[in-house]
Amino acid sequence: MKLEWNLNDLFASDENFYQEIKSVKTALDKLKDICKDELNSVKLLTLLDEKWKIKKSINYILVYGSLMYYKNIDDDKCIALKKEAEEFNNNISSELKKVDTVVLKYGQEKVFELCRTDDRFKTYKQYLNNLFRMQKHVQNEETNNKIKKNNDFINEQKSNYNELLKNIDYGEIEENGSTITLTANNINKYLAARDRKTRKQAFLALNRSSKDILETLASSLNEIFSYRIENARLEGYNNVLEKTLFTENIDSKILTSLIKSVNENLPLIQEYLKIKATAVSIDKPHLYDFNVPLDNGMKREFTLKEAINIIKKALAPLGEEYLKTVDILLAGHIDATPSENKNQSIVFSWQDYSFLNFRGRYVDVKNLIHELGHSVNYYLSKKSLPFMYEDSTVFVGETASIVNEILLTQYLINNSQTDEEKIYYLSLEIENYFTSVFKQTMHTEYEDELYNYCQSKKLTVPVLSEKYFEIVKKYYGKDVIYDEECKTEWTRLGRLWRWSYYSYKYATGLLIASNVVNSLTIEHTLTNEKYMQFLAAGSSLYSLELLNLLNIDLTNSNVINNGFKVLEKDITLLKKMKK
C-alpha cells in the first residue's frame, strides 16, 4: 500500500506552474492600473476580487513549488521550482500590499457602509475589519520595500540553515562491536536505545555535530532576529511578540499566563522524569536517559494498512462525516511512503496536503493522524469558505491535529492487551504533554529571552548556549546531571529560524484539545456537528472567537489548569501501575 500525492488540483505539470506565473504577472499589471484610478464602489469590488484571485494563484504556486522540492530534495529542477516560487511569492505579496493602502484611503466609513448595504461586499467583511484594525501598521511603499528586502535576507538565511542541516555529519558510534554511521533516518533510534552507552554516544554525537558551524548558525540567527525586530519597528509595533500576536488579535497575556502556569507545574513533570529514571535503574540521570520509552522492551511495528485501520477506529468518535473526509484525503493528499528522494526529517501539512515518511513506528502512526487533523481542517474550510478564510491560524489549527493524537492514544490504551502495553501508551500520553506543553513552552521562554536580548545586543554562540543551558536546567530540575554538550541544542530549534513565536501554540493546542476531547467523549457537552463547524470555520473569525464555538475561553485560567489535572491523573495512574 502506498500513500503519495496527486498534485493535479494545484498544477497538472511544471509547465502549467510556469504558465500560471506569467498569468499572475499579467493580472498584477491590470491590478496596478485599477489602483491608479479614483475608486468607486464598482472599482473597489473589482480591486478586491482581483487581489484575492492573485493571492490564491501565488499561494498555489508557492505550495506546488515547495511540495515538489520536499519530495525531491536533490533534484535541481525541484530546487529551482522552490526558489522560483518563494521569490515570486515574496515579490507579488509585496506588490499586493499596495491594494490595502488604496482600500484604506477609500475610508473606513464608506467601506463599512458598503458591507452593510451591498451583499457583494459581505464576503470581505472579516478581511476588511482586520485591515482597518491593523491600519496603523500598514506602511508606505518605501517602508514596504525595506521590509521586503529584510524578508529576502531572512528567507536567504532560512535556506542556508536548511542546507546546513541537510549536509550535517552526525558522526559514528560503536554498538556491539560494530561501527554505526548516524544519519537523520536512524539517529532517533540510537538516542532512545535501552543500552546507556549507545544512547550516550548518540546524544553526544548529535550535540557535537554542529561544533564546526556554531558561529555560522549564531550569526544566521542573529541576522534573522535583527531583521524581524527591525520589521516590527518599521510596521509600528513595539516588538516581534506584539506583531505576531496582533495579527491574530491575541492578547499577549495568554502567552505570559502559559509560561507562568507551566513554571508553577514544573514539579509535576519532574516527578515523571524521576519515574523514567527509576524505570531504567538510574539514580543520577543525564538528559540522554529520558529518551528511553517505558515499553519494557516491547516492540510493535505497524504496516501502513494497519495504521490506517487503527486511525479510523480512533477517529470514530468524531462521526461519519469526519471519516469520509479522511478517506478523501488518503486518496492523493497524503505523501507518507518513504523514498530516498524525499526530505527525511520534516513532517508538515500545507493546505490539505500532508508530508511524512511512514516507517512503521508508533511515532509514524502519531504523525499520520496528527497531519490528517490539519488536512481535514483545511479541506473542510476550503469546501465552505472563500479562499481568504480557508487557512486556520496556527493558534487554533493545532487543536484539530492534537485532538486526533489524544483520540489515538486513548484508543490504544483502551485496547491494550497487557498491563505493559497499557503502561507504554499511558507513558506516551504523558510524553505528549512533556513534549508539547513543557518543552514547547521552554522553547518559547527561551525565544522570548533571545528577542529581548537582541533588542540591544548581538546573539553570539556563548549567549545562545548559556541562555539555553540555564533554561534547560530550570525545566528539567536539580536531580539531573547536565552535560556541556546539551548547550548547543539550540542549533536544532528550527522554528527559531523559520517563524516567530510558533512553539507556544503547540502547548496551548494540547491544552485546548484536552478540553475538546473531554467535552466530546466524556461530558458530551460538545457535539460532533459543533466540532465540524469549528473545523470548517477556517479563519472566518478571530482565533479566540473560533474557540468560543467549542465553548472554550482561553482567557479563563481553568482551561490550562484542567489540562494539568489530566496530566496529574495520568502520572498518578502510571506510578500505581509501576509499583
Coordinates of C-alpha atoms in Angstrom, one line a residue:
M1 CA 0.0 0.0 0.0
K2 CA 1.3 3.5 -0.9
L3 CA 0.3 7.0 0.1
E4 CA 1.5 9.6 -2.4
W5 CA 0.5 13.0 -3.5
N6 CA -1.6 13.7 -6.6
L7 CA -0.9 17.4 -7.1
N8 CA -3.2 17.9 -10.1
D9 CA -5.5 20.1 -8.1
L10 CA -2.6 22.5 -7.9
F11 CA -0.9 22.1 -11.3
A12 CA -1.0 19.2 -13.8
S13 CA 2.6 19.8 -14.7
D14 CA 5.6 22.1 -14.2
E15 CA 4.7 23.8 -17.5
N16 CA 1.3 24.8 -16.0
F17 CA 3.2 26.1 -12.9
Y18 CA 5.3 28.5 -15.0
Q19 CA 2.3 29.4 -17.2
E20 CA 0.5 30.5 -14.0
I21 CA 3.4 32.7 -13.0
K22 CA 3.0 34.5 -16.4
S23 CA -0.7 34.8 -15.9
V24 CA -0.3 36.3 -12.4
K25 CA 2.2 38.9 -13.8
T26 CA -0.4 40.0 -16.4
A27 CA -3.2 40.1 -13.8
L28 CA -0.9 42.2 -11.5
D29 CA -0.4 44.8 -14.2
K30 CA -4.2 45.2 -14.6
L31 CA -4.5 45.5 -10.8
K32 CA -1.9 48.2 -10.8
D33 CA -3.9 50.2 -13.4
I34 CA -7.0 50.0 -11.2
C35 CA -5.0 51.3 -8.2
K36 CA -4.2 54.4 -10.2
D37 CA -7.8 55.3 -10.8
E38 CA -10.1 57.1 -8.5
L39 CA -12.2 54.5 -6.7
N40 CA -15.9 54.0 -6.6
S41 CA -17.8 51.0 -5.3
V42 CA -17.6 49.1 -8.6
K43 CA -13.8 49.5 -8.9
L44 CA -13.4 48.8 -5.2
L45 CA -15.2 45.5 -5.6
T46 CA -13.1 44.7 -8.7
L47 CA -9.9 45.5 -6.9
L48 CA -10.8 43.2 -4.0
D49 CA -11.8 40.4 -6.3
E50 CA -8.7 40.6 -8.4
K51 CA -6.4 40.9 -5.4
W52 CA -7.7 37.6 -3.9
K53 CA -7.6 35.8 -7.2
I54 CA -3.9 36.7 -7.4
K55 CA -3.4 35.7 -3.7
K56 CA -4.9 32.3 -4.4
S57 CA -2.7 31.8 -7.5
I58 CA 0.5 32.8 -5.8
N59 CA -0.4 30.5 -2.9
Y60 CA -0.9 27.6 -5.3
I61 CA 2.5 28.4 -6.9
L62 CA 4.3 28.5 -3.5
V63 CA 2.7 25.3 -2.3
Y64 CA 3.4 23.4 -5.5
G65 CA 7.0 24.6 -5.7
S66 CA 7.6 23.7 -2.1
L67 CA 5.9 20.3 -2.2
M68 CA 7.8 19.3 -5.3
Y69 CA 11.1 20.2 -3.6
Y70 CA 10.4 18.3 -0.3
K71 CA 9.6 15.2 -2.4
N72 CA 12.8 15.5 -4.5
I73 CA 15.3 17.5 -2.4
D74 CA 18.3 16.7 -4.6
D75 CA 16.6 17.3 -7.9
D76 CA 18.0 20.5 -9.5
K77 CA 14.6 21.1 -11.2
C78 CA 12.7 20.9 -8.0
I79 CA 15.2 23.1 -6.2
A80 CA 14.7 25.7 -8.9
L81 CA 10.9 25.3 -8.6
K82 CA 11.0 26.1 -4.9
K83 CA 13.3 29.0 -5.3
E84 CA 11.2 30.5 -8.1
A85 CA 8.0 30.0 -6.1
E86 CA 9.4 31.7 -3.0
E87 CA 10.9 34.6 -4.8
F88 CA 7.8 35.1 -6.8
N89 CA 5.5 34.9 -3.8
N90 CA 7.6 37.4 -1.9
N91 CA 7.7 39.9 -4.8
I92 CA 3.9 39.7 -5.6
S93 CA 2.9 39.8 -1.9
S94 CA 4.9 43.0 -1.5
E95 CA 3.0 44.5 -4.5
L96 CA -0.4 43.4 -3.2
K97 CA 0.2 45.4 0.0
K98 CA -0.4 48.5 -2.2
V99 CA -4.0 47.3 -2.7
D100 CA -4.5 47.5 1.1
T101 CA -3.2 51.1 1.1
V102 CA -5.7 52.0 -1.7
V103 CA -8.6 50.5 0.2
L104 CA -7.6 52.3 3.4
K105 CA -7.5 55.6 1.6
Y106 CA -11.1 55.0 0.4
G107 CA -12.1 55.2 4.0
Q108 CA -13.4 53.0 6.8
E109 CA -16.8 54.6 6.9
K110 CA -17.5 54.2 3.2
V111 CA -16.2 50.7 3.1
F112 CA -18.3 49.5 6.1
E113 CA -21.4 51.2 4.6
L114 CA -20.9 49.1 1.5
C115 CA -20.5 45.9 3.7
R116 CA -23.9 46.8 5.3
T117 CA -25.8 47.6 2.2
D118 CA -24.2 45.6 -0.7
D119 CA -24.3 41.8 -0.4
R120 CA -21.3 41.6 -2.8
F121 CA -19.0 43.1 -0.2
K122 CA -20.2 40.9 2.7
T123 CA -17.7 38.2 1.7
Y124 CA -14.9 40.6 2.5
K125 CA -16.3 41.8 5.8
Q126 CA -13.9 39.9 8.1
Y127 CA -10.9 40.8 5.9
L128 CA -11.9 44.5 5.9
N129 CA -12.5 44.5 9.6
N130 CA -9.0 43.2 10.1
L131 CA -7.5 45.6 7.6
F132 CA -8.8 48.6 9.3
R133 CA -7.9 47.2 12.7
M134 CA -4.3 47.0 11.5
Q135 CA -4.4 50.3 9.7
K136 CA -1.7 52.0 11.7
H137 CA 0.6 49.1 10.8
V138 CA 0.2 49.4 7.1
Q139 CA 3.2 51.3 5.7
N140 CA 4.0 53.4 2.6
E141 CA 5.8 52.0 -0.4
E142 CA 9.2 53.0 0.7
T143 CA 8.9 51.3 4.0
N144 CA 7.3 48.2 2.4
N145 CA 10.3 47.9 0.1
K146 CA 12.6 48.0 3.1
I147 CA 10.5 45.3 4.8
K148 CA 10.6 43.2 1.6
K149 CA 14.4 43.4 1.4
N150 CA 14.6 42.3 5.1
N151 CA 12.3 39.4 4.3
D152 CA 14.5 38.5 1.4
F153 CA 17.5 38.4 3.7
I154 CA 15.5 36.3 6.2
N155 CA 14.5 33.8 3.5
E156 CA 18.1 33.5 2.4
Q157 CA 19.2 32.8 5.9
K158 CA 16.4 30.2 6.4
S159 CA 17.5 28.5 3.2
N160 CA 21.1 28.5 4.3
Y161 CA 20.1 26.9 7.6
N162 CA 18.1 24.2 5.8
E163 CA 21.2 23.4 3.7
L164 CA 23.5 23.2 6.7
L165 CA 21.2 20.8 8.4
K166 CA 20.8 18.7 5.3
N167 CA 24.5 18.3 4.9
I168 CA 25.4 17.8 8.6
D169 CA 27.6 14.9 9.6
Y170 CA 26.3 13.2 12.8
G171 CA 29.4 11.0 13.0
E172 CA 29.7 7.4 14.2
I173 CA 29.1 5.4 17.3
E174 CA 30.1 1.9 18.4
E175 CA 27.4 -0.7 19.2
N176 CA 28.1 -4.4 19.9
G177 CA 31.5 -4.2 18.3
S178 CA 30.1 -2.6 15.1
T179 CA 30.6 0.9 13.8
I180 CA 27.3 2.7 13.1
T181 CA 27.1 5.8 10.9
L182 CA 24.5 8.1 12.3
T183 CA 22.0 9.7 9.9
A184 CA 18.8 11.6 10.0
N185 CA 17.0 8.4 9.4
N186 CA 18.5 6.4 12.3
I187 CA 19.6 8.8 15.0
N188 CA 16.4 8.8 16.9
K189 CA 16.6 5.0 17.3
Y190 CA 20.0 5.3 18.9
L191 CA 19.0 8.3 21.1
A192 CA 16.3 6.1 22.6
A193 CA 18.4 2.9 22.9
R194 CA 18.0 0.9 26.1
D195 CA 21.7 0.4 26.3
R196 CA 23.0 3.5 28.1
K197 CA 26.4 3.6 26.4
T198 CA 24.7 3.6 23.0
R199 CA 22.3 6.4 23.7
K200 CA 25.0 8.5 25.4
Q201 CA 27.2 8.2 22.3
A202 CA 24.3 9.2 20.1
F203 CA 23.4 12.1 22.3
L204 CA 26.9 13.4 22.4
A205 CA 27.5 12.9 18.7
L206 CA 24.3 14.7 17.9
N207 CA 25.2 17.7 20.0
R208 CA 28.8 17.8 18.8
S209 CA 27.8 17.6 15.1
S210 CA 27.2 21.3 14.8
K211 CA 30.5 22.3 16.5
D212 CA 32.1 23.4 13.2
I213 CA 29.2 25.6 12.2
L214 CA 28.2 27.1 15.6
E215 CA 29.5 30.6 14.6
T216 CA 27.7 30.4 11.3
L217 CA 24.4 29.4 12.9
A218 CA 24.7 32.1 15.6
S219 CA 25.4 34.7 13.0
S220 CA 22.5 33.5 10.9
L221 CA 20.0 33.5 13.9
N222 CA 21.3 37.0 14.9
E223 CA 20.6 38.4 11.5
I224 CA 17.1 36.8 11.3
F225 CA 16.2 38.1 14.7
S226 CA 17.6 41.6 14.0
Y227 CA 15.7 41.8 10.7
R228 CA 12.5 40.7 12.4
I229 CA 12.9 43.3 15.1
E230 CA 13.5 45.9 12.5
N231 CA 10.5 44.9 10.5
A232 CA 8.3 45.0 13.7
R233 CA 9.6 48.6 14.3
L234 CA 9.0 49.6 10.7
E235 CA 5.4 48.3 10.9
G236 CA 4.7 50.3 14.1
Y237 CA 4.9 47.5 16.7
N238 CA 6.8 47.7 20.0
N239 CA 8.4 44.2 19.5
V240 CA 8.1 41.0 17.5
L241 CA 5.8 39.4 20.0
E242 CA 3.3 42.2 19.7
K243 CA 3.4 42.0 15.9
T244 CA 3.0 38.2 15.9
L245 CA 0.0 38.2 18.3
F246 CA -1.6 41.3 17.0
T247 CA -2.1 39.7 13.6
E248 CA -4.3 37.1 15.2
N249 CA -5.9 39.5 17.6
I250 CA -4.5 37.6 20.6
D251 CA -3.7 39.2 23.9
S252 CA 0.0 38.7 24.9
K253 CA -1.3 37.9 28.4
I254 CA -2.2 34.4 27.1
L255 CA 1.5 33.7 26.4
T256 CA 2.6 35.2 29.7
S257 CA -0.1 33.1 31.6
L258 CA 1.0 29.9 29.8
I259 CA 4.7 30.4 30.8
K260 CA 3.7 31.2 34.4
S261 CA 1.4 28.2 34.7
V262 CA 3.9 25.8 33.2
N263 CA 6.6 27.1 35.6
E264 CA 4.3 26.5 38.5
N265 CA 3.7 22.9 37.4
L266 CA 7.4 22.0 36.7
P267 CA 7.4 19.7 39.8
L268 CA 4.7 17.6 38.1
I269 CA 6.7 16.8 35.0
Q270 CA 9.9 16.5 37.1
E271 CA 8.1 13.8 39.1
Y272 CA 7.5 12.0 35.8
L273 CA 11.2 12.2 34.9
K274 CA 12.0 10.5 38.2
I275 CA 9.7 7.7 37.2
K276 CA 11.5 7.3 33.9
A277 CA 14.9 7.3 35.6
T278 CA 13.8 4.7 38.1
A279 CA 12.4 2.6 35.2
V280 CA 15.9 2.4 33.6
S281 CA 17.5 1.9 37.1
I282 CA 19.5 5.1 37.1
D283 CA 19.9 7.2 40.3
K284 CA 21.6 10.2 38.7
P285 CA 20.1 10.6 35.2
H286 CA 21.5 12.7 32.4
L287 CA 19.3 14.2 29.7
Y288 CA 20.0 11.3 27.4
D289 CA 18.4 8.9 29.8
F290 CA 15.0 10.4 29.3
N291 CA 14.7 9.3 25.7
V292 CA 14.2 5.6 26.7
P293 CA 10.5 4.7 26.3
L294 CA 8.6 3.0 29.1
D295 CA 7.9 0.0 26.9
N296 CA 9.7 -2.8 28.8
G297 CA 11.4 -3.7 25.6
M298 CA 8.0 -4.1 23.9
K299 CA 8.4 -3.6 20.1
R300 CA 5.4 -3.1 17.8
E301 CA 5.6 -2.4 14.2
F302 CA 2.7 -1.2 12.1
T303 CA 2.1 -1.7 8.4
L304 CA 0.6 1.3 6.7
K305 CA -2.7 -0.6 6.2
E306 CA -2.8 -1.5 10.0
A307 CA -2.1 2.1 10.9
I308 CA -4.9 3.5 8.7
N309 CA -7.3 0.9 10.2
I310 CA -6.3 2.0 13.8
I311 CA -6.6 5.6 12.9
K312 CA -10.1 5.2 11.5
K313 CA -11.2 3.4 14.7
A314 CA -9.6 6.0 16.9
L315 CA -11.3 8.8 15.0
A316 CA -14.7 7.1 15.0
P317 CA -16.0 9.3 17.9
L318 CA -15.8 12.3 15.5
G319 CA -18.5 10.8 13.3
E320 CA -19.1 9.6 9.8
E321 CA -18.6 12.9 8.0
Y322 CA -15.1 13.2 9.5
L323 CA -14.2 9.7 8.5
K324 CA -15.5 10.3 4.9
T325 CA -13.2 13.3 4.7
V326 CA -10.3 11.2 5.9
D327 CA -10.9 8.7 3.1
I328 CA -10.9 11.5 0.5
L329 CA -7.6 12.9 1.8
L330 CA -5.9 9.4 1.9
A331 CA -6.5 9.3 -1.9
G332 CA -3.9 11.7 -3.1
H333 CA -3.4 14.3 -0.3
I334 CA -1.0 12.4 1.9
D335 CA 2.6 11.6 1.0
A336 CA 3.7 9.1 3.5
T337 CA 5.5 6.4 1.5
P338 CA 9.3 6.6 2.2
S339 CA 11.6 7.4 -0.6
E340 CA 15.3 8.3 -0.7
N341 CA 14.5 11.3 -2.8
K342 CA 12.3 12.8 0.0
N343 CA 13.3 15.1 2.8
Q344 CA 13.9 12.6 5.6
S345 CA 13.3 14.6 8.7
I346 CA 10.4 17.0 8.1
V347 CA 6.8 16.3 8.9
F348 CA 4.2 19.0 7.8
S349 CA 0.9 19.9 6.3
W350 CA 0.3 22.7 3.9
Q351 CA -3.2 23.4 2.7
D352 CA -4.8 20.0 2.6
Y353 CA -1.6 18.2 1.7
S354 CA 0.5 16.3 4.3
F355 CA 4.1 15.0 4.2
L356 CA 5.9 12.4 6.3
N357 CA 7.9 9.2 5.9
F358 CA 5.9 6.2 7.4
R359 CA 8.4 3.6 8.6
G360 CA 6.0 1.5 10.8
R361 CA 6.8 3.0 14.2
Y362 CA 4.3 4.4 16.7
V363 CA 5.6 7.9 16.1
D364 CA 4.7 7.5 12.4
V365 CA 1.1 6.5 13.2
K366 CA 1.0 9.5 15.5
N367 CA 2.4 11.8 12.8
L368 CA -0.1 10.5 10.3
I369 CA -3.1 11.1 12.5
H370 CA -1.8 14.5 13.5
E371 CA -1.3 15.7 9.9
L372 CA -4.7 14.3 8.9
G373 CA -6.1 16.6 11.5
H374 CA -4.5 19.6 9.8
S375 CA -5.6 18.4 6.3
V376 CA -9.2 17.8 7.4
N377 CA -9.3 21.2 9.0
Y378 CA -8.2 22.9 5.7
Y379 CA -10.2 20.6 3.4
L380 CA -13.5 21.4 5.3
S381 CA -12.7 25.1 5.4
K382 CA -11.9 25.1 1.7
K383 CA -15.3 23.5 0.9
S384 CA -17.3 26.1 2.8
L385 CA -15.3 29.3 2.6
P386 CA -13.8 31.8 0.2
F387 CA -10.0 31.4 -0.3
M388 CA -9.1 34.3 2.0
Y389 CA -10.6 32.4 5.0
E390 CA -9.6 28.8 4.1
D391 CA -6.5 28.5 6.3
S392 CA -6.9 28.3 10.1
T393 CA -4.5 30.3 12.2
V394 CA -1.8 28.1 13.8
F395 CA -3.1 29.1 17.2
V396 CA -6.4 27.2 16.7
G397 CA -5.3 24.9 13.8
E398 CA -3.2 22.8 16.2
T399 CA -6.4 21.9 18.0
A400 CA -7.6 19.9 15.0
S401 CA -4.4 17.8 14.9
I402 CA -3.9 17.3 18.6
V403 CA -7.5 16.2 19.2
N404 CA -6.6 13.3 16.8
E405 CA -3.4 12.5 18.8
I406 CA -5.3 12.2 22.0
L407 CA -8.0 10.0 20.5
L408 CA -5.3 7.8 19.1
T409 CA -3.6 7.4 22.4
Q410 CA -6.9 6.8 24.2
Y411 CA -7.8 4.1 21.7
L412 CA -4.5 2.3 22.1
I413 CA -4.7 2.5 26.0
N414 CA -8.3 1.2 26.0
N415 CA -7.4 -1.6 23.6
S416 CA -4.2 -2.7 25.2
Q417 CA -3.8 -6.5 25.7
T418 CA -1.5 -6.3 28.7
D419 CA -0.5 -4.0 31.6
E420 CA 2.9 -3.5 30.0
E421 CA 1.2 -2.3 26.8
K422 CA -1.1 0.0 28.7
I423 CA 1.8 1.5 30.7
Y424 CA 3.6 2.1 27.4
Y425 CA 0.7 4.0 25.8
L426 CA -0.1 5.8 29.0
S427 CA 3.5 7.0 29.2
L428 CA 3.2 8.2 25.6
E429 CA 0.2 10.3 26.5
I430 CA 2.3 11.9 29.3
E431 CA 5.2 12.2 26.9
N432 CA 2.9 14.2 24.7
Y433 CA 2.4 16.7 27.5
F434 CA 6.1 16.7 28.2
T435 CA 6.9 17.4 24.5
S436 CA 4.1 19.7 23.5
V437 CA 3.4 21.6 26.7
F438 CA 6.6 21.7 28.8
K439 CA 9.3 21.6 26.1
Q440 CA 7.5 23.9 23.7
T441 CA 6.9 26.4 26.5
M442 CA 10.5 26.0 27.4
H443 CA 11.5 26.9 23.8
T444 CA 9.0 29.8 23.8
E445 CA 10.5 31.2 27.0
Y446 CA 14.0 30.8 25.5
E447 CA 12.9 32.5 22.3
D448 CA 11.4 35.4 24.2
E449 CA 14.6 35.9 26.1
L450 CA 16.5 36.0 22.9
Y451 CA 14.3 38.6 21.3
N452 CA 14.6 40.8 24.4
Y453 CA 18.4 40.4 24.4
C454 CA 18.7 41.1 20.6
Q455 CA 16.9 44.4 21.0
S456 CA 20.2 45.9 22.1
K457 CA 22.9 43.2 21.9
K458 CA 24.2 40.7 19.5
L459 CA 23.3 37.0 19.7
T460 CA 26.6 35.0 19.9
V461 CA 27.5 31.4 20.5
P462 CA 28.2 31.9 24.2
V463 CA 25.0 33.9 24.7
L464 CA 22.8 31.4 22.8
S465 CA 24.4 28.4 24.6
E466 CA 24.4 29.8 28.1
K467 CA 20.8 31.0 28.0
Y468 CA 19.7 27.7 26.6
F469 CA 21.7 25.8 29.3
E470 CA 20.0 27.9 32.1
I471 CA 16.5 27.3 30.9
V472 CA 17.0 23.6 30.4
K473 CA 18.3 23.3 34.0
K474 CA 15.2 25.2 35.2
Y475 CA 12.8 23.0 33.4
Y476 CA 14.4 19.6 34.0
G477 CA 15.2 20.3 37.6
K478 CA 18.1 19.8 40.1
D479 CA 18.1 16.0 40.1
V480 CA 19.6 15.8 36.6
I481 CA 23.3 15.8 35.6
Y482 CA 23.8 18.2 32.7
D483 CA 26.5 17.5 30.1
E484 CA 28.1 20.6 28.5
E485 CA 27.2 19.3 25.1
C486 CA 23.5 20.0 25.6
K487 CA 24.2 23.7 25.5
T488 CA 24.2 23.5 21.7
E489 CA 20.7 22.0 21.3
W490 CA 19.5 25.5 20.3
T491 CA 21.1 24.8 16.9
R492 CA 18.3 22.3 16.2
L493 CA 15.4 24.5 17.2
G494 CA 14.4 25.1 13.6
R495 CA 11.4 27.1 14.4
L496 CA 13.6 29.9 15.7
W497 CA 14.8 30.3 12.1
R498 CA 11.5 29.6 10.3
W499 CA 8.9 31.5 12.4
S500 CA 8.4 33.9 15.3
Y501 CA 6.7 32.7 18.5
Y502 CA 5.4 29.5 17.0
S503 CA 6.2 26.9 19.6
Y504 CA 3.8 28.1 22.3
K505 CA 0.9 27.2 20.0
Y506 CA 1.7 23.6 20.4
A507 CA 1.3 24.0 24.2
T508 CA -2.0 25.9 24.0
G509 CA -3.1 23.5 21.3
L510 CA -2.7 20.4 23.6
L511 CA -4.4 22.1 26.5
I512 CA -7.3 23.2 24.3
A513 CA -7.5 19.8 22.6
S514 CA -7.7 18.1 26.0
N515 CA -10.7 20.1 26.9
V516 CA -12.3 19.4 23.5
V517 CA -11.8 15.6 23.8
N518 CA -13.2 15.7 27.3
S519 CA -16.2 17.7 26.1
L520 CA -16.8 15.4 23.1
T521 CA -16.3 11.9 24.7
I522 CA -16.8 12.2 28.4
E523 CA -19.0 15.2 29.4
H524 CA -20.8 15.2 26.0
T525 CA -21.2 19.0 26.2
L526 CA -19.9 19.4 22.7
T527 CA -21.5 17.7 19.7
N528 CA -19.7 16.3 16.6
E529 CA -21.7 18.8 14.5
K530 CA -20.4 21.7 16.5
Y531 CA -16.8 20.4 16.2
M532 CA -17.2 20.0 12.5
Q533 CA -18.5 23.6 12.3
F534 CA -15.3 24.7 14.1
L535 CA -13.1 22.8 11.7
A536 CA -14.9 24.3 8.7
A537 CA -14.6 27.9 10.0
G538 CA -11.0 28.4 8.8
S539 CA -10.1 32.0 9.8
S540 CA -13.5 33.5 9.2
L541 CA -13.4 34.6 12.8
Y542 CA -10.6 35.6 15.1
S543 CA -8.9 32.8 16.9
L544 CA -10.4 33.4 20.3
E545 CA -13.9 33.7 18.7
L546 CA -13.4 30.4 17.0
L547 CA -12.6 28.8 20.3
N548 CA -15.9 30.1 21.6
L549 CA -17.6 27.7 19.1
L550 CA -16.1 25.0 21.3
N551 CA -17.2 26.7 24.5
I552 CA -13.6 27.5 25.3
D553 CA -12.5 30.8 26.8
L554 CA -8.7 30.8 26.8
T555 CA -8.5 33.9 28.9
N556 CA -10.0 31.6 31.7
S557 CA -7.1 30.0 33.6
N558 CA -9.3 26.9 34.2
V559 CA -8.6 25.8 30.6
I560 CA -4.8 25.5 31.3
N561 CA -5.4 24.2 34.8
N562 CA -7.7 21.4 33.6
G563 CA -5.0 20.3 31.2
F564 CA -2.6 19.8 34.1
K565 CA -5.3 17.9 36.0
V566 CA -5.3 15.3 33.2
L567 CA -1.6 15.1 33.4
E568 CA -1.6 14.7 37.1
K569 CA -4.2 11.9 36.9
D570 CA -2.1 10.1 34.3
I571 CA 1.1 10.3 36.3
T572 CA -0.7 9.1 39.4
L573 CA -2.0 6.1 37.5
L574 CA 1.4 5.4 36.0
K575 CA 3.0 5.4 39.4
K576 CA 0.4 3.0 40.7
M577 CA 0.9 0.6 37.8
K578 CA 4.7 0.7 38.0
K579 CA 4.7 -0.4 41.7

